[in-house]
CSV table of C-alpha atoms in Angstrom, one decimal:
chain,number,residue,atom,x,y,z
A,5,MET,CA,9.5,11.8,11.7
A,6,ASP,CA,6.1,10.6,10.0
A,7,ILE,CA,5.5,11.5,6.3
A,8,LEU,CA,2.3,9.2,6.4
A,9,TYR,CA,0.6,11.6,9.4
A,10,LYS,CA,0.5,14.9,10.6
A,11,THR,CA,-1.6,14.0,13.4
A,12,THR,CA,-0.8,12.1,16.5
A,13,GLY,CA,-2.4,9.2,18.9
A,14,ASP,CA,-3.2,5.8,18.1
A,15,ASP,CA,-6.5,6.7,16.9
A,16,ARG,CA,-5.6,8.0,13.4
A,17,PHE,CA,-7.2,6.2,11.2
A,18,ILE,CA,-10.1,3.5,10.7
A,19,GLN,CA,-9.1,-0.1,9.4
A,20,LEU,CA,-11.5,-1.3,6.6
A,21,SER,CA,-12.0,-4.6,6.8
A,22,ASP,CA,-10.9,-7.2,4.7
A,23,GLU,CA,-14.4,-8.0,3.2
A,24,ALA,CA,-14.1,-4.1,2.1
A,25,VAL,CA,-10.6,-4.5,0.4
A,26,LYS,CA,-11.4,-7.6,-1.7
A,27,ASP,CA,-15.0,-6.0,-2.5
A,28,ILE,CA,-14.0,-2.8,-3.9
A,29,ALA,CA,-11.0,-4.5,-5.3
A,30,LEU,CA,-8.4,-2.8,-3.2
A,31,GLU,CA,-6.4,-5.7,-3.7
A,32,GLU,CA,-7.0,-5.6,-7.6
A,33,VAL,CA,-5.2,-1.9,-7.4
A,34,ILE,CA,-2.0,-3.1,-5.0
A,35,ASP,CA,-1.3,-6.2,-7.0
A,36,TYR,CA,-0.5,-4.2,-10.2
A,37,MET,CA,1.4,-1.5,-8.0
A,38,THR,CA,4.2,-3.6,-7.1
A,39,GLY,CA,4.8,-7.4,-7.9
A,40,ASP,CA,7.3,-7.5,-5.2
A,41,THR,CA,5.4,-9.8,-2.1
A,42,ASP,CA,7.0,-7.8,1.1
A,43,GLU,CA,5.7,-4.6,-0.8
A,44,ARG,CA,2.5,-5.1,-1.7
A,45,LYS,CA,2.4,-6.6,2.7
A,46,VAL,CA,3.6,-2.9,3.3
A,47,LEU,CA,0.8,-1.2,0.5
A,48,ARG,CA,-1.6,-3.2,2.0
A,49,ASP,CA,-1.2,-2.1,5.3
A,50,ILE,CA,-1.0,1.7,4.6
A,51,MET,CA,-3.6,1.4,2.2
A,52,SER,CA,-5.9,-0.2,4.1
A,53,LYS,CA,-5.9,2.1,6.9
A,54,LEU,CA,-8.1,5.2,6.3
A,55,PRO,CA,-7.1,8.6,8.1
A,56,ARG,CA,-9.5,10.2,9.9
A,57,ASP,CA,-8.7,13.7,9.9
A,58,PRO,CA,-9.0,15.9,6.8
A,59,ALA,CA,-5.2,17.5,7.9
A,60,ASP,CA,-3.9,14.0,6.8
A,61,MET,CA,-5.6,13.6,3.9
A,62,ILE,CA,-4.0,16.9,2.5
A,63,TYR,CA,-0.9,16.0,4.3
A,64,ARG,CA,-0.5,13.1,1.4
A,65,GLN,CA,-2.0,14.8,-0.8
A,66,ASP,CA,0.7,17.2,-1.1
A,67,ILE,CA,3.9,14.8,-0.8
A,68,VAL,CA,2.2,12.7,-3.5
A,69,LYS,CA,2.0,16.1,-6.0
A,70,ASP,CA,5.6,16.9,-4.7
A,71,PHE,CA,7.2,13.5,-5.9
A,72,LEU,CA,4.8,13.6,-9.2
A,73,ALA,CA,6.3,17.2,-10.0
A,74,ASN,CA,9.5,16.3,-9.5
A,75,GLU,CA,11.0,13.8,-11.0
A,76,ASN,CA,14.3,13.9,-9.9
A,77,LEU,CA,13.4,13.2,-6.6
A,78,TYR,CA,11.5,10.2,-7.3
A,79,THR,CA,14.3,8.9,-9.3
A,80,LYS,CA,16.7,9.8,-6.2
A,81,ILE,CA,14.9,8.4,-3.7
A,82,LYS,CA,14.2,5.0,-5.6
A,83,GLU,CA,17.7,4.7,-5.9
A,84,ILE,CA,18.7,5.3,-2.2
A,85,ILE,CA,15.6,3.3,-0.9
A,86,THR,CA,17.9,-0.1,-1.3
A,87,SER,CA,20.0,1.3,1.5
A,88,ILE,CA,17.6,1.9,3.3
A,89,LYS,CA,16.5,-1.6,3.4
A,90,VAL,CA,19.9,-2.6,4.2
A,91,LEU,CA,19.9,-0.5,6.8
A,92,GLN,CA,16.8,-2.4,8.0
A,93,LEU,CA,18.4,-5.4,7.4
A,94,TYR,CA,21.6,-4.3,10.2
A,95,GLY,CA,19.1,-3.1,12.5
A,96,GLY,CA,16.9,-4.6,14.8
A,97,GLY,CA,17.7,-8.1,16.1
A,98,ALA,CA,20.7,-7.9,13.9
A,99,LYS,CA,22.0,-5.1,15.6
A,100,ARG,CA,21.5,-6.4,18.9
A,101,VAL,CA,23.1,-9.5,18.9
A,102,ARG,CA,26.7,-7.5,17.2
A,103,ASP,CA,26.3,-5.2,20.4
A,104,ASN,CA,27.0,-8.4,22.4
A,105,ASP,CA,29.6,-9.9,19.5
A,106,HIS,CA,33.3,-8.5,19.6
A,107,SER,CA,34.4,-10.3,16.5
A,108,LEU,CA,35.7,-8.6,13.2
A,109,THR,CA,32.9,-9.9,11.4
A,110,ALA,CA,30.4,-7.8,13.8
A,111,LEU,CA,33.0,-4.9,14.3
A,112,LEU,CA,33.0,-4.7,10.4
A,113,ASP,CA,29.4,-5.0,10.2
A,114,THR,CA,28.9,-2.4,12.4
A,115,LEU,CA,31.4,-0.4,10.0
A,116,ARG,CA,29.2,-1.0,7.0
A,117,GLU,CA,26.3,0.0,9.0
A,118,LEU,CA,27.7,3.7,9.7
A,119,LYS,CA,28.9,3.7,6.5
A,120,VAL,CA,25.5,3.2,4.6
A,121,TYR,CA,23.7,5.6,7.3
A,122,VAL,CA,25.8,8.3,6.5
A,123,ASP,CA,25.6,7.9,2.7
A,124,VAL,CA,21.2,7.6,3.0
A,125,VAL,CA,21.3,10.9,5.1
A,126,GLU,CA,23.7,13.0,2.5
A,127,GLY,CA,21.9,11.4,-0.3
A,128,LEU,CA,18.1,12.2,1.1
A,129,TYR,CA,18.9,15.6,2.5
A,130,ASN,CA,20.6,16.9,-1.5
A,131,ALA,CA,17.6,14.8,-3.1
A,132,LEU,CA,15.0,16.8,-1.2
A,133,SER,CA,17.3,19.9,-1.2
A,134,GLY,CA,17.7,19.4,-4.7
A,135,CYS,CA,14.2,20.0,-5.6
A,136,ASP,CA,11.2,22.5,-5.3
A,137,ILE,CA,9.4,20.8,-2.4
A,138,LYS,CA,5.9,23.0,-1.1
A,139,SER,CA,4.7,19.9,1.1
A,140,GLU,CA,4.8,20.0,4.6
A,141,GLY,CA,5.7,16.7,5.2
A,142,LEU,CA,8.6,16.9,2.8
A,143,ILE,CA,9.9,20.2,4.2
A,144,GLY,CA,10.0,18.8,7.9
A,145,PHE,CA,11.8,15.8,6.8
A,146,ARG,CA,14.7,18.0,4.8
A,147,GLU,CA,14.7,20.3,8.0
A,148,GLU,CA,15.3,17.2,10.4
A,149,LEU,CA,18.2,15.7,7.8
A,150,ARG,CA,19.5,19.2,7.6
A,151,THR,CA,19.9,19.3,11.5
A,152,ILE,CA,21.6,16.0,10.9
A,153,THR,CA,24.3,16.9,8.4
A,154,GLU,CA,25.1,19.9,10.0
A,155,ASP,CA,25.7,18.0,13.2
A,156,GLU,CA,29.8,18.3,14.2
A,157,GLU,CA,29.6,14.5,15.4
A,158,PHE,CA,27.9,13.4,12.0
A,159,ARG,CA,30.2,15.6,9.8
A,160,SER,CA,33.1,13.7,11.8
A,161,VAL,CA,31.7,10.3,10.4
A,162,LYS,CA,32.7,10.4,7.2
A,163,PRO,CA,36.5,11.3,7.4
A,164,ASP,CA,36.9,8.6,10.2
A,165,ILE,CA,35.3,5.9,7.9
A,166,MET,CA,37.5,6.8,5.3
A,167,THR,CA,40.5,7.0,7.2
A,168,ILE,CA,39.9,3.3,8.3
A,169,GLN,CA,39.1,2.0,4.9
A,170,ASP,CA,42.4,3.6,3.5
A,171,ASP,CA,43.9,1.8,6.0
A,172,LEU,CA,42.4,-1.6,5.6
A,173,SER,CA,42.7,-1.0,1.9
A,174,ILE,CA,46.1,-1.8,1.9
A,175,ALA,CA,45.5,-5.0,2.2
A,176,ARG,CA,43.5,-6.4,-1.0
A,177,GLY,CA,44.2,-10.0,-0.4
A,178,ALA,CA,45.7,-13.0,2.2
A,179,VAL,CA,47.8,-15.7,1.4
A,180,ILE,CA,47.2,-18.5,3.7
A,181,GLY,CA,48.5,-21.8,5.0
A,182,VAL,CA,46.1,-24.6,5.9
A,183,SER,CA,46.9,-28.3,7.2
A,184,LEU,CA,44.4,-30.8,6.1
A,185,THR,CA,43.3,-34.1,7.6
A,186,PRO,CA,43.6,-37.3,5.1
A,187,ASP,CA,39.6,-36.8,4.5
A,188,MET,CA,40.2,-33.1,3.7
A,189,ASP,CA,38.6,-31.6,6.5
A,190,ILE,CA,40.6,-28.8,8.1
A,191,GLU,CA,43.3,-29.2,10.8
A,192,ASN,CA,44.4,-26.0,11.3
A,193,VAL,CA,45.6,-22.6,9.7
A,194,THR,CA,49.2,-22.4,9.8
A,195,ALA,CA,50.1,-19.2,8.5
A,196,ILE,CA,48.5,-15.8,7.5
A,197,GLU,CA,50.2,-12.9,5.1
A,198,PHE,CA,48.0,-10.1,4.0
A,199,VAL,CA,49.6,-9.2,-0.1
A,200,ASP,CA,48.9,-5.7,-1.4
A,201,CYS,CA,47.0,-7.8,-4.3
A,202,LYS,CA,44.1,-10.4,-5.0
A,203,PRO,CA,45.9,-13.5,-5.1
A,204,ARG,CA,44.4,-15.9,-8.1
A,205,SER,CA,43.1,-19.1,-6.3
A,206,LYS,CA,44.1,-22.3,-7.9
A,207,TYR,CA,40.9,-24.4,-6.9
A,208,ASN,CA,37.4,-23.1,-6.4
A,209,ILE,CA,36.0,-24.2,-3.1
A,210,MET,CA,31.9,-23.5,-2.8
A,211,ASP,CA,32.2,-23.7,1.1
A,212,VAL,CA,34.4,-20.8,0.8
A,213,ALA,CA,32.1,-18.9,-1.3
A,214,ILE,CA,29.2,-19.8,1.4
A,215,GLY,CA,30.9,-18.7,4.1
A,216,ALA,CA,31.5,-15.3,2.8
A,217,MET,CA,27.9,-15.3,2.2
A,218,ALA,CA,27.3,-15.5,6.0
A,219,SER,CA,28.5,-11.9,6.4
A,220,SER,CA,26.2,-10.6,4.7
A,221,PRO,CA,23.4,-9.1,6.2
A,222,HIS,CA,21.0,-10.0,3.3
A,223,ASN,CA,21.6,-13.9,3.8
A,224,ARG,CA,22.2,-15.2,7.5
A,225,ILE,CA,23.8,-18.6,7.8
A,226,LYS,CA,23.8,-20.3,11.2
A,227,GLN,CA,26.5,-23.0,10.5
A,228,GLN,CA,29.8,-20.7,9.9
A,229,ASP,CA,32.3,-22.0,7.1
A,230,PRO,CA,35.1,-23.7,9.2
A,231,LEU,CA,37.5,-22.5,6.7
A,232,LEU,CA,36.6,-18.8,8.2
A,233,VAL,CA,36.6,-19.8,12.1
A,234,ALA,CA,39.8,-21.3,11.7
A,235,MET,CA,40.8,-18.1,10.3
A,236,THR,CA,39.3,-15.6,12.7
A,237,PRO,CA,42.2,-15.7,15.3
A,238,HIS,CA,44.8,-14.6,12.8
A,239,LEU,CA,42.8,-12.0,11.4
A,240,LYS,CA,42.1,-10.7,14.5
A,241,LYS,CA,46.2,-11.0,15.7
A,242,HIS,CA,47.3,-9.4,12.0
A,243,LEU,CA,44.4,-6.9,12.2
A,244,TRP,CA,44.6,-5.6,16.0
A,245,LYS,CA,45.3,-2.4,15.2
A,246,GLN,CA,42.4,-1.7,12.8
A,247,MET,CA,40.2,-3.6,15.4
A,248,GLY,CA,41.0,-0.9,17.8
A,249,GLU,CA,40.2,2.0,15.3
A,250,ILE,CA,37.0,1.0,14.4
A,251,LYS,CA,36.0,0.0,17.4
A,252,ARG,CA,37.1,3.8,19.1
A,253,LEU,CA,35.1,4.8,16.1
A,254,ILE,CA,31.8,2.7,17.0
A,255,VAL,CA,32.1,3.9,20.4
A,256,LYS,CA,32.9,7.5,19.4
A,257,HIS,CA,29.7,7.5,17.1
A,258,SER,CA,27.4,5.6,19.3
A,259,LYS,CA,24.6,7.9,19.6
A,260,TYR,CA,23.6,7.6,16.1
A,261,ASP,CA,20.1,6.0,15.3
A,262,THR,CA,18.8,4.2,12.4
A,263,ARG,CA,15.3,3.8,13.0
A,264,LEU,CA,14.9,7.4,11.5
A,265,LEU,CA,15.4,6.4,8.5
A,266,THR,CA,14.5,2.5,8.8
A,267,ASN,CA,11.0,3.8,9.9
A,268,LEU,CA,10.2,5.7,6.5
A,269,TYR,CA,10.9,3.0,4.8
A,270,ASN,CA,7.2,1.6,4.3
A,271,SER,CA,6.5,5.4,3.6
A,272,LEU,CA,8.7,6.3,1.0
A,273,ILE,CA,7.6,2.8,-1.1
A,274,TYR,CA,4.2,3.9,-0.5
A,275,TYR,CA,5.0,7.6,-2.4
A,276,LEU,CA,6.9,5.5,-4.6
A,277,ARG,CA,4.5,3.5,-6.1
A,278,ILE,CA,2.0,5.7,-6.0
A,279,THR,CA,3.9,8.1,-8.2
A,280,GLU,CA,4.4,5.1,-10.9
A,281,LEU,CA,0.9,4.4,-10.7
A,282,GLY,CA,0.1,8.1,-11.6
A,283,ARG,CA,2.4,8.4,-14.8
A,284,LYS,CA,1.7,5.0,-16.0
A,285,LEU,CA,-2.3,6.1,-16.1
A,286,ALA,CA,-1.1,9.4,-17.5
A,287,SER,CA,1.2,7.9,-19.8
A,288,GLN,CA,-1.7,5.7,-21.1
A,289,GLY,CA,-4.2,9.0,-21.5
A,290,TYR,CA,-6.3,8.1,-18.6
A,291,VAL,CA,-7.2,11.5,-16.9
A,292,THR,CA,-6.7,11.7,-13.2
A,293,SER,CA,-7.3,14.9,-10.3
A,294,PHE,CA,-6.6,15.7,-6.9
A,295,PRO,CA,-9.9,15.9,-4.6
A,296,SER,CA,-10.6,18.9,-3.1
A,297,ILE,CA,-10.6,18.2,0.4
A,298,THR,CA,-13.4,20.2,2.8
A,299,SER,CA,-14.8,19.7,5.8
A,300,ASP,CA,-18.3,19.5,4.2
A,301,LYS,CA,-19.9,16.1,4.6
A,302,SER,CA,-21.3,16.2,0.9
A,303,LEU,CA,-19.5,15.0,-2.0
A,304,GLU,CA,-19.8,15.7,-5.3
A,305,ILE,CA,-18.2,13.9,-8.1
A,306,LYS,CA,-17.5,14.9,-11.8
A,307,GLY,CA,-16.5,12.5,-14.4
A,308,LEU,CA,-16.3,9.3,-12.3
A,309,TYR,CA,-14.6,6.0,-13.9
A,310,ASN,CA,-13.3,2.7,-12.1
A,311,ILE,CA,-9.7,2.9,-12.5
A,312,ARG,CA,-9.9,-1.3,-12.6
A,313,LEU,CA,-10.8,-0.7,-16.0
A,314,ALA,CA,-7.7,1.5,-16.8
A,315,ILE,CA,-5.7,-1.5,-15.2
A,316,LYS,CA,-7.0,-3.6,-18.0
A,317,SER,CA,-6.6,-1.0,-20.6
A,318,MET,CA,-9.9,-0.5,-21.3
A,319,LYS,CA,-10.3,2.6,-24.0
A,320,ASP,CA,-13.9,5.1,-24.5
A,321,ILE,CA,-14.5,4.4,-20.7
A,322,VAL,CA,-17.9,6.0,-19.9
A,323,LYS,CA,-17.7,8.6,-17.0
A,324,ASN,CA,-20.6,9.4,-14.5
A,325,ASP,CA,-21.6,12.4,-12.0
A,326,PHE,CA,-22.2,10.9,-8.8
A,327,ALA,CA,-23.1,13.4,-5.2
A,328,PHE,CA,-24.1,12.5,-1.8
A,329,THR,CA,-26.0,15.0,0.2
A,330,ASP,CA,-27.6,15.7,3.4
A,331,LYS,CA,-30.7,15.0,1.2
A,332,GLU,CA,-29.7,12.3,-0.8
A,333,ARG,CA,-27.3,9.4,0.6
A,334,LEU,CA,-29.2,6.3,0.0
A,335,PHE,CA,-29.7,4.9,-3.6
A,336,ILE,CA,-31.2,2.1,-5.0
A,337,LEU,CA,-29.5,0.5,-7.9
A,338,THR,CA,-31.1,-1.4,-10.6
A,339,GLY,CA,-30.3,-2.8,-14.2
A,340,PRO,CA,-29.8,-5.3,-16.3
A,341,ASN,CA,-26.7,-7.8,-16.0
A,342,ARG,CA,-23.1,-6.7,-16.8
A,343,GLY,CA,-24.7,-3.3,-17.5
A,344,GLY,CA,-22.0,-1.5,-14.7
A,345,LYS,CA,-23.7,-1.8,-11.1
A,346,THR,CA,-21.0,-3.2,-9.6
A,347,ILE,CA,-18.2,-1.5,-11.5
A,348,LEU,CA,-20.0,1.5,-10.5
A,349,GLU,CA,-20.4,0.5,-7.1
A,350,GLN,CA,-16.6,-0.2,-6.5
A,351,SER,CA,-15.8,2.6,-8.2
A,352,LEU,CA,-17.6,4.8,-5.5
A,353,GLY,CA,-15.9,2.7,-2.7
A,354,LEU,CA,-12.3,3.2,-5.0
A,355,ILE,CA,-12.7,7.1,-5.0
A,356,SER,CA,-13.2,7.6,-1.6
A,357,VAL,CA,-10.6,5.6,-0.4
A,358,MET,CA,-7.7,7.2,-2.8
A,359,ALA,CA,-9.3,10.5,-1.5
A,360,SER,CA,-8.4,9.6,2.2
A,361,LEU,CA,-5.2,8.1,1.3
A,362,GLY,CA,-4.0,11.3,-0.2
A,363,MET,CA,-3.4,9.6,-3.6
A,364,PHE,CA,-4.9,11.3,-6.8
A,365,ILE,CA,-8.5,10.1,-7.9
A,366,CYS,CA,-9.6,8.6,-11.2
A,367,ALA,CA,-12.5,11.3,-12.1
A,368,ASP,CA,-12.5,14.9,-13.6
A,369,SER,CA,-13.1,16.4,-10.0
A,370,MET,CA,-14.0,15.6,-6.3
A,371,THR,CA,-15.2,18.5,-3.8
A,372,GLY,CA,-16.2,17.5,-0.1
A,373,LEU,CA,-15.0,14.7,2.5
A,374,PRO,CA,-14.2,11.3,2.1
A,375,PHE,CA,-15.8,8.8,3.9
A,376,GLY,CA,-14.6,8.0,7.1
A,377,ASN,CA,-15.2,3.8,6.3
A,378,ILE,CA,-16.2,2.0,4.2
A,379,LEU,CA,-18.6,-1.2,4.4
A,380,THR,CA,-19.5,-3.7,1.9
A,381,HIS,CA,-21.9,-6.6,1.8
A,382,PHE,CA,-20.8,-8.3,-2.2
A,383,PRO,CA,-21.7,-12.7,-2.5
A,384,ILE,CA,-19.3,-14.4,-1.4
A,385,ASP,CA,-18.6,-18.2,-2.2
A,386,GLU,CA,-20.9,-21.1,-1.2
A,387,ASN,CA,-18.5,-22.8,0.5
A,388,LEU,CA,-18.0,-20.1,3.2
A,389,THR,CA,-21.8,-19.9,3.7
A,390,ILE,CA,-21.4,-23.6,5.4
A,391,ASN,CA,-22.0,-23.2,9.1
A,392,TYR,CA,-25.2,-20.5,8.6
A,393,GLY,CA,-26.4,-21.2,4.8
A,394,ARG,CA,-26.5,-18.5,2.6
A,395,LEU,CA,-29.6,-16.5,4.2
A,396,GLY,CA,-28.0,-17.0,7.6
A,397,GLU,CA,-24.6,-16.0,6.7
A,398,GLU,CA,-26.0,-12.8,5.2
A,399,ALA,CA,-27.9,-12.2,8.5
A,400,VAL,CA,-24.4,-12.4,10.1
A,401,ARG,CA,-23.1,-10.1,8.3
A,402,ILE,CA,-25.4,-7.3,8.1
A,403,LYS,CA,-25.9,-7.3,11.7
A,404,GLU,CA,-22.2,-6.7,11.4
A,405,ILE,CA,-22.5,-3.7,9.2
A,406,VAL,CA,-25.5,-2.2,10.8
A,407,ARG,CA,-23.2,-2.0,14.2
A,408,HIS,CA,-20.8,-0.1,12.8
A,409,ALA,CA,-22.6,2.4,10.4
A,410,ASP,CA,-22.8,5.8,11.0
A,411,ASP,CA,-23.5,9.3,9.0
A,412,ASN,CA,-19.5,9.0,7.9
A,413,THR,CA,-20.1,5.4,6.5
A,414,LEU,CA,-20.7,4.6,2.7
A,415,ILE,CA,-21.8,1.0,2.3
A,416,LEU,CA,-22.1,-1.1,-0.7
A,417,PHE,CA,-24.8,-3.5,-1.2
A,418,ASN,CA,-24.7,-6.2,-3.8
A,419,GLU,CA,-27.3,-9.0,-4.6
A,420,THR,CA,-28.2,-8.5,-1.2
A,421,PHE,CA,-31.2,-11.0,-0.5
A,422,SER,CA,-30.8,-12.8,-3.5
A,423,THR,CA,-31.6,-15.9,-2.4
A,424,THR,CA,-34.4,-15.9,-0.6
A,425,SER,CA,-37.8,-15.6,-2.3
A,426,ALA,CA,-39.2,-12.2,-3.9
A,427,ALA,CA,-41.4,-11.8,-1.3
A,428,ASP,CA,-38.9,-12.0,2.1
A,429,ALA,CA,-36.1,-10.1,-0.3
A,430,LEU,CA,-38.7,-7.4,-0.4
A,431,TYR,CA,-39.3,-7.6,3.5
A,432,LEU,CA,-35.9,-8.1,4.9
A,433,SER,CA,-34.6,-5.3,2.4
A,434,LYS,CA,-36.7,-2.4,3.3
A,435,ASP,CA,-36.2,-3.5,7.1
A,436,LEU,CA,-32.2,-3.1,6.3
A,437,ILE,CA,-33.1,0.6,4.6
A,438,HIS,CA,-35.1,1.7,7.3
A,439,ILE,CA,-32.2,1.6,10.1
A,440,LEU,CA,-30.2,2.6,7.9
A,441,LYS,CA,-32.4,5.8,6.9
A,442,GLU,CA,-32.3,6.1,10.6
A,443,LYS,CA,-28.5,5.9,11.0
A,444,GLY,CA,-27.8,8.5,8.4
A,445,ALA,CA,-25.5,6.4,6.9
A,446,SER,CA,-24.8,6.5,2.9
A,447,VAL,CA,-25.9,3.6,1.0
A,448,ILE,CA,-25.9,2.2,-2.8
A,449,PHE,CA,-28.5,-1.0,-2.9
A,450,ASN,CA,-27.4,-2.9,-5.8
A,451,THR,CA,-30.5,-5.2,-6.7
A,452,HIS,CA,-32.7,-7.1,-8.7
A,453,ILE,CA,-35.6,-6.2,-6.6
A,454,HIS,CA,-37.5,-3.8,-8.9
A,455,GLU,CA,-40.6,-3.9,-6.5
A,456,LEU,CA,-38.3,-2.3,-4.2
A,457,ALA,CA,-38.1,1.1,-5.7
A,458,ALA,CA,-42.0,1.4,-6.1
A,459,CYS,CA,-41.6,1.4,-2.1
A,460,ILE,CA,-39.8,4.4,-2.0
A,461,PRO,CA,-42.8,7.3,-1.5
A,462,GLU,CA,-43.7,4.8,1.8
A,463,MET,CA,-39.9,4.5,2.9
A,464,ASP,CA,-39.1,8.5,2.9
A,465,GLU,CA,-41.8,9.0,5.2
A,466,TRP,CA,-39.3,7.1,7.4
A,467,ASP,CA,-37.2,9.1,10.2
A,468,GLY,CA,-34.1,9.9,8.8
A,469,THR,CA,-33.2,13.4,6.6
A,470,SER,CA,-32.1,11.7,3.2
A,471,ASP,CA,-34.7,10.8,0.6
A,472,ILE,CA,-34.5,7.1,-1.2
A,473,ILE,CA,-33.3,7.7,-4.8
A,474,SER,CA,-33.9,5.2,-7.4
A,475,LEU,CA,-31.2,4.7,-10.1
A,476,VAL,CA,-31.0,2.3,-13.3
A,477,MET,CA,-27.9,1.8,-15.5
A,478,GLU,CA,-29.2,3.1,-18.4
A,479,ILE,CA,-30.3,0.9,-21.9
A,480,LYS,CA,-30.6,2.8,-25.3
A,481,ASP,CA,-31.6,0.7,-28.3
A,482,ASN,CA,-31.6,-2.5,-26.2
A,483,LYS,CA,-27.8,-1.3,-25.5
A,484,ASN,CA,-26.3,-0.8,-22.1
A,485,THR,CA,-25.0,2.5,-22.1
A,486,PHE,CA,-22.7,2.1,-18.9
A,487,ARG,CA,-24.8,5.6,-17.4
A,488,ILE,CA,-26.9,6.1,-14.5
A,489,LYS,CA,-30.0,8.1,-14.6
A,490,ARG,CA,-32.7,8.9,-12.4
A,491,SER,CA,-35.1,6.6,-13.0
A,492,GLU,CA,-37.8,4.2,-11.7
A,493,PRO,CA,-36.5,0.3,-13.2
A,494,ASP,CA,-38.1,-0.9,-16.4
A,495,THR,CA,-38.1,-4.4,-15.6
A,496,SER,CA,-39.5,-5.4,-19.3
A,497,SER,CA,-36.6,-3.7,-21.3
A,498,TYR,CA,-33.8,-5.6,-18.7
A,499,ALA,CA,-35.4,-8.6,-19.5
A,500,ARG,CA,-35.3,-8.0,-23.5
A,501,ASN,CA,-31.8,-7.4,-23.0
A,502,ILE,CA,-31.0,-10.0,-21.4
A,503,ALA,CA,-33.2,-12.4,-23.6
A,504,GLU,CA,-31.4,-10.9,-26.8
A,505,LYS,CA,-28.1,-11.3,-25.5
A,506,TYR,CA,-28.5,-15.2,-25.1
A,507,GLY,CA,-30.6,-15.4,-27.9
A,508,ILE,CA,-33.5,-16.8,-26.1
A,509,THR,CA,-36.2,-14.1,-27.5
A,510,TYR,CA,-39.5,-15.7,-29.4
A,511,GLU,CA,-37.8,-14.0,-32.2
A,512,GLN,CA,-34.6,-15.6,-32.3
A,513,MET,CA,-35.7,-19.0,-30.9
A,514,LYS,CA,-38.1,-19.0,-33.8
A,515,GLU,CA,-35.4,-17.9,-36.8
A,516,GLY,CA,-33.0,-20.5,-34.9
């Protein structure tokens, strides 16, 4: 059972690069979704893999809608998820060890695992049956659980476990006699008697508590407590009847397989955390929607904003409309510093990724097909350029980007070639846009090379179906509006804006 993919096969997804995950701020979103280190790893693994097939995107989206629409479903799954984690700890290598271990501790652990398995299956089935779910994935999961719960053998597991538990519950405590050496080592256990009450200990022996922890699947300790080791033969002797019953029960129900549930742990964590994120945003008044995913490679977005701004609880966020079509896929983006260029680029990368993953999006609406891959070239730490220098490092990364680019790729450039001369940067930028135009890639080229926009008529003559569009981050009354508009760069306005911000206009300096 798979609630992440409707399709099958090893090539169902494209792996986002580490650079892209960082550059579009997907890591920041994941960190906001959970504070648990292990869960962050789970989310990063799932959210860095973009499904190729639109059917998988819609499949996930419908499951997210079910979680958001059914509060009771979310609550029940959240309660059960801890037990599924316990099953993971019982399974795998721990289970293989127990299969070759016939000690009392191993048998009781297997009995506990079987009980947790039964409780989880019933809990999940009841949760899914008690809600108005509509998604193909959860309906299929419910039917698979129904098949398990209606199986005659499964129905007999719970009564069998209860019988053994009732038998074991007669003994609520044990009184033991321990012979000690002069230096307080345990010599042997001389007597053991089960009683129907919990004896009160006169002494608090820490080693006994530590030894008891050794039997927990949450905390395996290699060195067993010597008192428990000495007691084990006596416990076996007094519990021989119960041990026989436990062995027979385990053999009787040997075909049960917890992997159906443990394999779903990561997927359920994914849907739970997405649900929590959606509800947080809604409670704070941020608009979200679900994209209308089609096979059309064009992409039209209305009311786009960057989820990072919502995570930071910013109000009065400026929204923008954006579209990628066959005729318009390459954009040269200019504007003042801190005018919103990088935030816009990240929002375009994030909305495509979130749509691919079946999540809601931070926009009023979106129609079309998310990009199959996101490639990025953002500035990196100077310390990482020691082998090639800045320009050499850029060249290495750009060659890789061009090699992977195709007509289903979004490429985000942020101040590329900014460390070389203006003339060299213009030359290099034109060559880069030339090859990407031929490949049919979608590109946002965020730059301070304003002369590049003046070359658009020349570049439009190159092979490729897309025109090249000049976009600017708007300035009104010498203030950033954070809105995009189609226009040639206004170099004097940008310079004036920066100068006023830092108090270095002629008038400001004269007054100062």
